[in-house]
Short mmCIF file of C-alpha atoms in Angstrom, two decimals:
data_model
loop_
_atom_site.label_atom_id
_atom_site.label_comp_id
_atom_site.label_asym_id
_atom_site.label_seq_id
_atom_site.Cartn_x
_atom_site.Cartn_y
_atom_site.Cartn_z
CA UNK A 1 -24.05 -45.76 -30.91
CA UNK A 2 -22.24 -45.96 -27.59
CA UNK A 3 -20.51 -49.15 -28.64
CA UNK A 4 -19.41 -47.55 -31.90
CA UNK A 5 -17.89 -44.65 -30.02
CA UNK A 6 -16.12 -47.08 -27.73
CA UNK A 7 -14.57 -48.92 -30.62
CA UNK A 8 -13.76 -45.86 -32.70
CA UNK A 9 -10.10 -45.17 -33.37
CA UNK A 10 -8.66 -41.89 -32.08
CA UNK A 11 -8.60 -38.99 -34.55
CA UNK A 12 -5.36 -38.97 -36.54
CA UNK A 13 -6.10 -37.28 -39.88
CA UNK A 14 -7.01 -33.71 -40.82
CA UNK A 15 -10.59 -32.72 -41.66
CA UNK A 16 -11.99 -33.25 -45.19
CA UNK A 17 -13.80 -29.91 -44.95
CA UNK A 18 -12.85 -27.41 -47.66
CA UNK A 19 -10.40 -24.63 -46.87
CA UNK A 20 -13.03 -21.98 -47.38
CA UNK A 21 -15.41 -23.63 -44.95
CA UNK A 22 -12.59 -24.10 -42.45
CA UNK A 23 -11.81 -20.38 -42.62
CA UNK A 24 -15.49 -19.55 -42.04
CA UNK A 25 -15.63 -21.87 -39.06
CA UNK A 26 -12.53 -20.24 -37.51
CA UNK A 27 -13.91 -16.81 -38.21
CA UNK A 28 -17.17 -17.68 -36.47
CA UNK A 29 -15.28 -19.12 -33.53
CA UNK A 30 -13.19 -16.01 -33.14
CA UNK A 31 -16.40 -13.99 -33.31
CA UNK A 32 -17.53 -15.89 -30.22
CA UNK A 33 -20.02 -18.40 -31.56
CA UNK A 34 -20.28 -21.76 -29.78
CA UNK A 35 -19.32 -25.05 -31.40
CA UNK A 36 -22.98 -26.06 -31.53
CA UNK A 37 -23.98 -22.81 -33.27
CA UNK A 38 -21.19 -23.07 -35.80
CA UNK A 39 -21.98 -26.72 -36.52
CA UNK A 40 -25.62 -25.87 -37.17
CA UNK A 41 -24.81 -22.84 -39.34
CA UNK A 42 -22.22 -24.61 -41.51
CA UNK A 43 -23.92 -28.00 -41.62
CA UNK A 44 -21.02 -29.79 -39.95
CA UNK A 45 -20.76 -32.11 -36.99
CA UNK A 46 -19.66 -30.71 -33.65
CA UNK A 47 -16.57 -32.93 -33.70
CA UNK A 48 -15.52 -31.50 -37.05
CA UNK A 49 -15.96 -27.96 -35.77
CA UNK A 50 -13.87 -28.78 -32.66
CA UNK A 51 -11.08 -30.22 -34.78
CA UNK A 52 -11.01 -27.18 -37.04
CA UNK A 53 -10.95 -24.85 -34.07
CA UNK A 54 -7.96 -26.47 -32.37
CA UNK A 55 -5.69 -23.86 -30.88
CA UNK A 56 -2.69 -24.57 -33.06
CA UNK A 57 -4.60 -23.80 -36.23
CA UNK A 58 -5.97 -20.57 -34.82
CA UNK A 59 -2.50 -19.50 -33.73
CA UNK A 60 -1.19 -20.08 -37.22
CA UNK A 61 -4.05 -18.09 -38.66
CA UNK A 62 -3.50 -15.21 -36.23
CA UNK A 63 0.20 -15.16 -36.99
CA UNK A 64 -0.66 -14.94 -40.66
CA UNK A 65 -3.01 -12.01 -40.02
CA UNK A 66 -0.33 -10.26 -37.98
CA UNK A 67 2.27 -10.49 -40.71
CA UNK A 68 -0.25 -9.05 -43.21
CA UNK A 69 -0.88 -6.14 -40.84
CA UNK A 70 2.81 -5.47 -40.29
CA UNK A 71 4.04 -5.96 -43.83
CA UNK A 72 1.21 -4.46 -45.83
CA UNK A 73 -1.11 -2.32 -43.77
CA UNK A 74 1.29 -0.40 -41.50
CA UNK A 75 3.21 1.18 -44.41
CA UNK A 76 -0.11 2.21 -45.96
CA UNK A 77 -1.28 3.68 -42.64
CA UNK A 78 1.94 5.68 -42.29
CA UNK A 79 1.59 7.04 -45.81
CA UNK A 80 -1.98 8.06 -45.08
CA UNK A 81 -1.00 9.71 -41.79
CA UNK A 82 1.77 11.67 -43.48
CA UNK A 83 -0.74 12.97 -46.04
CA UNK A 84 -3.20 14.01 -43.32
CA UNK A 85 -0.50 15.78 -41.32
CA UNK A 86 0.57 17.73 -44.41
CA UNK A 87 -3.04 18.79 -44.80
CA UNK A 88 -2.88 20.02 -41.17
CA UNK A 89 -5.63 17.64 -40.11
CA UNK A 90 -6.31 18.49 -36.44
CA UNK A 91 -7.29 14.99 -35.34
CA UNK A 92 -4.28 13.38 -37.00
CA UNK A 93 -1.99 15.99 -35.43
CA UNK A 94 -3.28 15.47 -31.89
CA UNK A 95 -3.36 11.67 -32.13
CA UNK A 96 0.23 11.62 -33.38
CA UNK A 97 1.35 13.77 -30.44
CA UNK A 98 -0.50 11.55 -27.95
CA UNK A 99 0.88 8.42 -29.54
CA UNK A 100 4.44 9.70 -29.27
CA UNK A 101 3.81 10.69 -25.59
CA UNK A 102 4.76 14.29 -26.31
CA UNK A 103 1.31 15.17 -24.98
CA UNK A 104 -0.44 13.42 -22.09
CA UNK A 105 -3.99 13.55 -20.80
CA UNK A 106 -4.12 14.72 -17.17
CA UNK A 107 -5.54 11.41 -16.01
CA UNK A 108 -2.65 9.55 -17.64
CA UNK A 109 -0.08 11.27 -15.44
CA UNK A 110 1.06 8.85 -12.78
CA UNK A 111 0.20 10.24 -9.40
CA UNK A 112 2.12 7.58 -7.56
CA UNK A 113 5.64 6.81 -8.60
CA UNK A 114 8.06 4.17 -7.48
CA UNK A 115 11.73 3.46 -7.92
CA UNK A 116 14.67 5.82 -7.86
CA UNK A 117 14.26 9.49 -8.68
CA UNK A 118 15.63 10.83 -11.94
CA UNK A 119 15.52 14.48 -10.70
CA UNK A 120 13.57 15.48 -13.81
CA UNK A 121 11.71 18.20 -11.92
CA UNK A 122 14.95 19.63 -10.52
CA UNK A 123 16.54 19.63 -13.98
CA UNK A 124 13.61 21.50 -15.53
CA UNK A 125 13.49 24.04 -12.67
CA UNK A 126 17.25 24.53 -13.00
CA UNK A 127 16.84 25.15 -16.73
CA UNK A 128 14.08 27.63 -16.01
CA UNK A 129 16.35 29.53 -13.62
CA UNK A 130 19.74 29.37 -15.35
CA UNK A 131 18.87 28.80 -18.98
CA UNK A 132 20.95 25.62 -19.35
CA UNK A 133 20.60 21.95 -18.46
CA UNK A 134 22.41 20.90 -15.28
CA UNK A 135 24.73 17.99 -14.75
CA UNK A 136 23.39 15.20 -12.56
CA UNK A 137 25.34 16.49 -9.56
CA UNK A 138 24.11 20.03 -10.11
CA UNK A 139 20.54 18.74 -10.37
CA UNK A 140 20.86 16.88 -7.04
CA UNK A 141 22.30 19.92 -5.30
CA UNK A 142 19.70 22.23 -6.80
CA UNK A 143 16.97 19.80 -5.75
CA UNK A 144 17.86 20.45 -2.09
CA UNK A 145 16.93 24.10 -2.51
CA UNK A 146 13.47 23.38 -3.88
CA UNK A 147 10.77 23.59 -1.20
CA UNK A 148 8.68 20.41 -1.16
CA UNK A 149 5.20 19.92 0.18
CA UNK A 150 4.23 17.29 2.72
CA UNK A 151 1.53 14.88 1.53
CA UNK A 152 -1.00 15.06 4.34
CA UNK A 153 -4.40 13.44 4.57
CA UNK A 154 -7.52 15.51 4.86
CA UNK A 155 -10.86 14.32 6.03
CA UNK A 156 -13.45 14.81 3.27
CA UNK A 157 -15.33 18.10 3.73
CA UNK A 158 -18.62 16.29 4.33
CA UNK A 159 -17.01 14.41 7.25
CA UNK A 160 -15.19 17.46 8.56
CA UNK B 1 13.55 15.95 -23.57
CA UNK B 2 11.59 15.67 -20.33
CA UNK B 3 7.90 15.00 -20.77
CA UNK B 4 5.37 16.74 -18.50
CA UNK B 5 4.39 13.36 -17.08
CA UNK B 6 8.03 12.65 -16.17
CA UNK B 7 8.29 16.04 -14.42
CA UNK B 8 5.09 15.39 -12.48
CA UNK B 9 6.20 11.88 -11.48
CA UNK B 10 9.56 13.11 -10.19
CA UNK B 11 7.95 16.00 -8.35
CA UNK B 12 5.52 13.61 -6.72
CA UNK B 13 8.38 11.30 -5.77
CA UNK B 14 10.27 14.21 -4.20
CA UNK B 15 7.20 15.16 -2.15
CA UNK B 16 6.86 11.54 -0.99
CA UNK B 17 10.52 11.46 0.11
CA UNK B 18 10.04 14.72 1.99
CA UNK B 19 6.94 13.36 3.70
CA UNK B 20 8.77 10.17 4.67
CA UNK B 21 11.51 12.25 6.23
CA UNK B 22 8.91 14.00 8.37
CA UNK B 23 7.43 10.64 9.34
CA UNK B 24 10.84 9.29 10.34
CA UNK B 25 12.34 12.31 12.11
CA UNK B 26 9.48 14.60 12.95
CA UNK B 27 9.71 18.37 12.71
CA UNK B 28 9.55 21.56 14.75
CA UNK B 29 6.21 23.12 15.53
CA UNK B 30 5.57 26.87 15.28
CA UNK B 31 6.94 27.37 18.81
CA UNK B 32 10.12 25.47 18.07
CA UNK B 33 9.22 22.33 20.00
CA UNK B 34 9.91 18.96 18.44
CA UNK B 35 7.00 16.94 17.09
CA UNK B 36 8.22 13.31 17.01
CA UNK B 37 7.88 11.50 13.70
CA UNK B 38 5.30 9.08 15.11
CA UNK B 39 3.09 11.94 16.23
CA UNK B 40 3.48 13.77 12.91
CA UNK B 41 2.46 10.56 11.16
CA UNK B 42 -0.58 10.08 13.42
CA UNK B 43 -1.72 13.67 12.93
CA UNK B 44 -1.16 13.95 9.20
CA UNK B 45 -1.03 10.58 7.51
CA UNK B 46 -3.78 8.43 8.95
CA UNK B 47 -7.07 8.42 10.86
CA UNK B 48 -8.47 6.70 13.91
CA UNK B 49 -11.83 4.99 14.24
CA UNK B 50 -14.49 6.16 16.70
CA UNK B 51 -17.05 3.51 17.64
CA UNK B 52 -19.37 6.15 19.12
CA UNK B 53 -19.44 8.47 16.12
CA UNK B 54 -23.21 8.24 15.71
CA UNK B 55 -23.91 9.03 19.36
CA UNK B 56 -21.56 11.98 19.06
CA UNK B 57 -23.39 13.28 16.00
CA UNK B 58 -20.34 12.94 13.74
CA UNK B 59 -20.73 12.41 10.02
CA UNK B 60 -18.40 9.42 9.85
CA UNK B 61 -16.38 7.04 12.03
CA UNK B 62 -12.91 8.21 10.98
CA UNK B 63 -11.25 11.07 12.79
CA UNK B 64 -7.89 12.75 12.78
CA UNK B 65 -5.69 11.96 15.76
CA UNK B 66 -6.50 14.54 18.44
CA UNK B 67 -4.03 17.35 19.12
CA UNK B 68 -3.69 16.67 22.81
CA UNK B 69 -0.98 18.72 24.59
CA UNK B 70 0.76 15.79 26.31
CA UNK B 71 1.22 13.56 23.26
CA UNK B 72 4.50 15.12 22.07
CA UNK B 73 6.02 14.59 25.49
CA UNK B 74 4.65 11.05 25.72
CA UNK B 75 6.09 9.91 22.39
CA UNK B 76 9.38 11.69 23.01
CA UNK B 77 9.67 9.77 26.27
CA UNK B 78 8.92 6.44 24.58
CA UNK B 79 11.50 7.04 21.86
CA UNK B 80 14.21 8.53 24.03
CA UNK B 81 13.81 5.87 26.71
CA UNK B 82 14.12 3.02 24.23
CA UNK B 83 17.15 4.54 22.56
CA UNK B 84 18.90 5.26 25.86
CA UNK B 85 18.39 1.79 27.30
CA UNK B 86 19.31 -0.08 24.15
CA UNK B 87 22.52 1.92 23.77
CA UNK B 88 23.70 1.85 27.39
CA UNK B 89 23.09 -1.81 28.12
CA UNK B 90 22.03 -3.83 25.08
CA UNK B 91 20.01 -6.36 27.06
CA UNK B 92 18.33 -3.82 29.32
CA UNK B 93 14.62 -3.29 28.93
CA UNK B 94 12.99 0.13 29.00
CA UNK B 95 9.83 0.05 31.15
CA UNK B 96 7.07 2.65 30.86
CA UNK B 97 3.97 2.66 33.06
CA UNK B 98 1.07 4.75 31.72
CA UNK B 99 -1.74 5.33 34.20
CA UNK B 100 -4.70 6.73 32.30
CA UNK B 101 -8.40 7.48 32.37
CA UNK B 102 -10.87 7.11 29.52
CA UNK B 103 -10.76 9.29 26.39
CA UNK B 104 -7.07 10.01 26.86
CA UNK B 105 -6.22 8.07 23.69
CA UNK B 106 -3.55 6.15 25.59
CA UNK B 107 -4.25 2.80 23.89
CA UNK B 108 -4.49 4.46 20.47
CA UNK B 109 -1.21 6.25 21.11
CA UNK B 110 0.63 3.09 22.14
CA UNK B 111 -0.75 1.09 19.21
CA UNK B 112 0.09 4.01 16.91
CA UNK B 113 3.66 4.03 18.23
CA UNK B 114 3.96 0.28 17.62
CA UNK B 115 2.46 0.47 14.12
CA UNK B 116 4.77 3.34 13.17
CA UNK B 117 7.80 1.45 14.45
CA UNK B 118 6.81 -1.76 12.66
CA UNK B 119 6.55 0.09 9.37
CA UNK B 120 9.84 1.95 9.66
CA UNK B 121 12.06 -0.64 11.33
CA UNK B 122 12.20 -4.09 9.75
CA UNK B 123 11.80 -7.17 11.94
CA UNK B 124 10.09 -5.29 14.76
CA UNK B 125 7.95 -7.68 16.76
CA UNK B 126 5.24 -6.27 19.01
CA UNK B 127 3.27 -8.39 21.45
CA UNK B 128 0.06 -6.97 22.93
CA UNK B 129 -1.49 -8.71 25.91
CA UNK B 130 -4.96 -8.08 27.31
CA UNK B 131 -7.20 -9.98 29.71
CA UNK B 132 -9.12 -11.65 26.87
CA UNK B 133 -8.00 -12.74 23.41
CA UNK B 134 -10.74 -10.80 21.60
CA UNK B 135 -9.96 -7.62 23.53
CA UNK B 136 -6.28 -7.95 22.60
CA UNK B 137 -7.27 -8.63 18.97
CA UNK B 138 -9.32 -5.38 18.98
CA UNK B 139 -6.05 -3.54 19.30
CA UNK B 140 -4.51 -5.30 16.29
CA UNK B 141 -6.52 -6.40 13.25
CA UNK B 142 -9.86 -7.10 14.88
CA UNK B 143 -13.03 -8.03 13.03
CA UNK B 144 -15.87 -5.49 12.97
CA UNK B 145 -15.21 -2.71 13.79
CA UNK B 146 -11.61 -2.91 12.52
CA UNK B 147 -8.81 -3.08 15.08
CA UNK B 148 -6.67 -0.10 16.03
CA UNK B 149 -3.49 -1.08 14.18
CA UNK B 150 -5.48 -2.16 11.14
CA UNK B 151 -7.33 1.17 11.04
CA UNK B 152 -4.14 3.18 11.31
CA UNK B 153 -2.58 1.13 8.51
CA UNK B 154 -5.58 1.11 6.18
CA UNK B 155 -6.38 4.79 6.56
CA UNK B 156 -2.98 5.77 5.15
CA UNK B 157 -2.82 6.95 1.58
CA UNK B 158 -2.09 4.29 -1.03
CA UNK B 159 1.47 5.44 -1.60
CA UNK B 160 2.32 4.84 2.07
CA UNK B 161 0.72 1.41 1.99
CA UNK B 162 2.87 0.65 -1.06
CA UNK B 163 5.96 1.80 0.81
CA UNK B 164 5.08 -0.34 3.83
CA UNK B 165 3.21 -3.29 2.34
CA UNK B 166 1.71 -6.08 4.37
CA UNK B 167 3.02 -9.61 3.89
CA UNK B 168 -0.39 -10.87 2.73
CA UNK B 169 -3.72 -9.15 1.96
CA UNK B 170 -5.28 -7.93 5.16
CA UNK B 171 -8.35 -10.11 4.68
CA UNK B 172 -6.08 -13.17 4.82
CA UNK B 173 -4.66 -12.27 8.22
CA UNK B 174 -6.15 -13.62 11.44
CA UNK B 175 -7.87 -11.13 13.73
CA UNK B 176 -5.00 -11.14 16.22
CA UNK B 177 -2.15 -10.42 13.85
CA UNK B 178 -0.81 -7.81 11.48
CA UNK B 179 2.30 -8.73 9.49
CA UNK B 180 4.36 -6.55 7.18
CA UNK B 181 6.53 -7.61 4.29
CA UNK B 182 9.58 -6.21 6.13
CA UNK B 183 9.00 -9.01 8.70
CA UNK B 184 7.60 -6.72 11.34
CA UNK B 185 4.49 -7.95 13.10
CA UNK B 186 2.01 -7.07 15.80
CA UNK B 187 0.56 -10.06 17.63
CA UNK B 188 -2.23 -10.12 20.22
CA UNK B 189 -2.24 -12.67 23.06
CA UNK B 190 -4.62 -13.26 26.01
CA UNK B 191 -3.66 -13.29 29.70
CA UNK B 192 -1.01 -15.59 31.07
CA UNK B 193 2.75 -15.56 31.48
CA UNK B 194 3.03 -18.67 29.29
CA UNK B 195 1.55 -16.71 26.39
CA UNK B 196 4.43 -14.25 26.66
CA UNK B 197 7.17 -16.86 27.08
CA UNK B 198 6.47 -18.27 23.60
CA UNK B 199 7.70 -15.08 21.96
CA UNK B 200 10.72 -12.78 21.83
CA UNK B 201 9.12 -9.43 21.23
CA UNK B 202 10.90 -6.17 20.56
CA UNK B 203 8.09 -4.31 22.34
CA UNK B 204 5.73 -5.79 24.91
CA UNK B 205 2.46 -3.94 25.53
CA UNK B 206 0.11 -4.69 28.41
CA UNK B 207 -3.35 -3.21 27.98
CA UNK B 208 -5.33 -2.55 31.17
CA UNK B 209 -2.38 -3.99 33.05
CA UNK B 210 -3.87 -3.38 36.51
CA UNK B 211 -6.81 -5.66 35.61
CA UNK B 212 -4.66 -8.31 33.94
CA UNK B 213 -4.28 -11.63 35.67
CA UNK B 214 -0.64 -12.70 36.08
CA UNK B 215 0.48 -9.24 35.00
CA UNK B 216 3.53 -9.36 37.26
CA UNK B 217 4.55 -12.79 35.96
CA UNK B 218 3.95 -11.77 32.34
CA UNK B 219 6.03 -8.64 32.70
CA UNK B 220 8.73 -10.70 34.34
CA UNK B 221 8.71 -13.08 31.40
CA UNK B 222 9.13 -10.19 28.96
CA UNK B 223 11.68 -8.25 31.01
CA UNK B 224 15.21 -8.77 29.70
CA UNK B 225 13.86 -10.19 26.45
CA UNK B 226 11.95 -7.22 25.04
CA UNK B 227 13.62 -3.86 24.39
CA UNK B 228 10.64 -2.02 25.78
CA UNK B 229 7.71 -2.78 28.08
CA UNK B 230 4.73 -0.44 27.92
CA UNK B 231 2.06 -0.96 30.56
CA UNK B 232 -1.17 1.01 30.09
CA UNK B 233 -4.00 0.91 32.57
CA UNK B 234 -6.85 2.68 34.26
CA UNK B 235 -6.72 2.79 38.03
CA UNK B 236 -7.06 -0.35 40.11
CA UNK B 237 -5.29 -1.58 43.26
CA UNK B 238 -2.39 -3.95 42.78
CA UNK B 239 1.17 -4.08 41.57
CA UNK B 240 0.55 -1.57 38.78
CA UNK B 241 -0.75 0.99 41.28
CA UNK B 242 2.19 0.29 43.62
CA UNK B 243 4.74 0.95 40.91
CA UNK B 244 2.99 4.13 39.80
CA UNK B 245 2.79 5.37 43.39
CA UNK B 246 6.49 4.79 43.92
CA UNK B 247 6.95 7.12 40.96
#
């Protein structure tokens, strides 16, 4: 057996396994089954399973699935969502608002920020006071009048 | 349209900028006296580590920096002295001798000053010398318990650590070194003038200077090179005591 393997030519052709069986093998692989398990379940050799499961083939399959999702399923999903929103479905309404970021859960709000300021808080406070949106310069000037709080550390109460 | 999350993020950013201003410049206290930025930072933005917390009946090892009455004056002197000397004669070194007794927080204060400066001013190099290498390392990163500078850095809130990041994760640093991404660093060295001659520090700190072998030679090696020499020690006869007596 060892000698046969030594003399065997490298794999150059595609598998003879039927398309249907190939799809099942890939499906099992994506579901997390091992090569050995798939080979036993489908009655194939481990080498055959490995060849079928080569990354390039899976990528092509995934790309095919993606185009089905985008071209066929998304338009159907949008139609369905529109129907549910017209029916004033509460869940659909809230999920749409979350998805569009018009609503945020408290824990989603970033408590640490980085980068330059956009003076959003000053603009909103200005609007609240004067009833109109400020220019960028007005927002920066108005920002100087807003009292800010220092971020100080506190020992936890149990440490005291 | 401005989303609530955008408002909150900008408000948070504004509070951080305000806090950084206090850390840099300090503020007035209720009596109108200036609290230097370094002291404001030590009081409000980080904690110290007390090795004897169990014996003292405390619930944990971390404590806020004590509100001792002389600290504002001490830090003001350190800052003003360094500024004056570096402006009047660029190569002149400011020298500060700090005679102390135990529980005065002198070492913590000096290490706090150095850590604060390293974070705010890029390329600040601090050299700390003590009699033994492991004692000097205790003031920097240390092992267990953590060193002074390491404690002050790590006990800051995450946003401050992001503003003043270290060059590498702290666990990858040796016990005698703390290095920031802005190229500031605190390095610990043991006794000996040759240890000092290898470096060109911005600030040279001598811990327990009166008990340090070759203290006079080491300070001579640093004088004229460093912008500031800070010599902290408990009482002992010798050159340190002579200088303090001359006043």
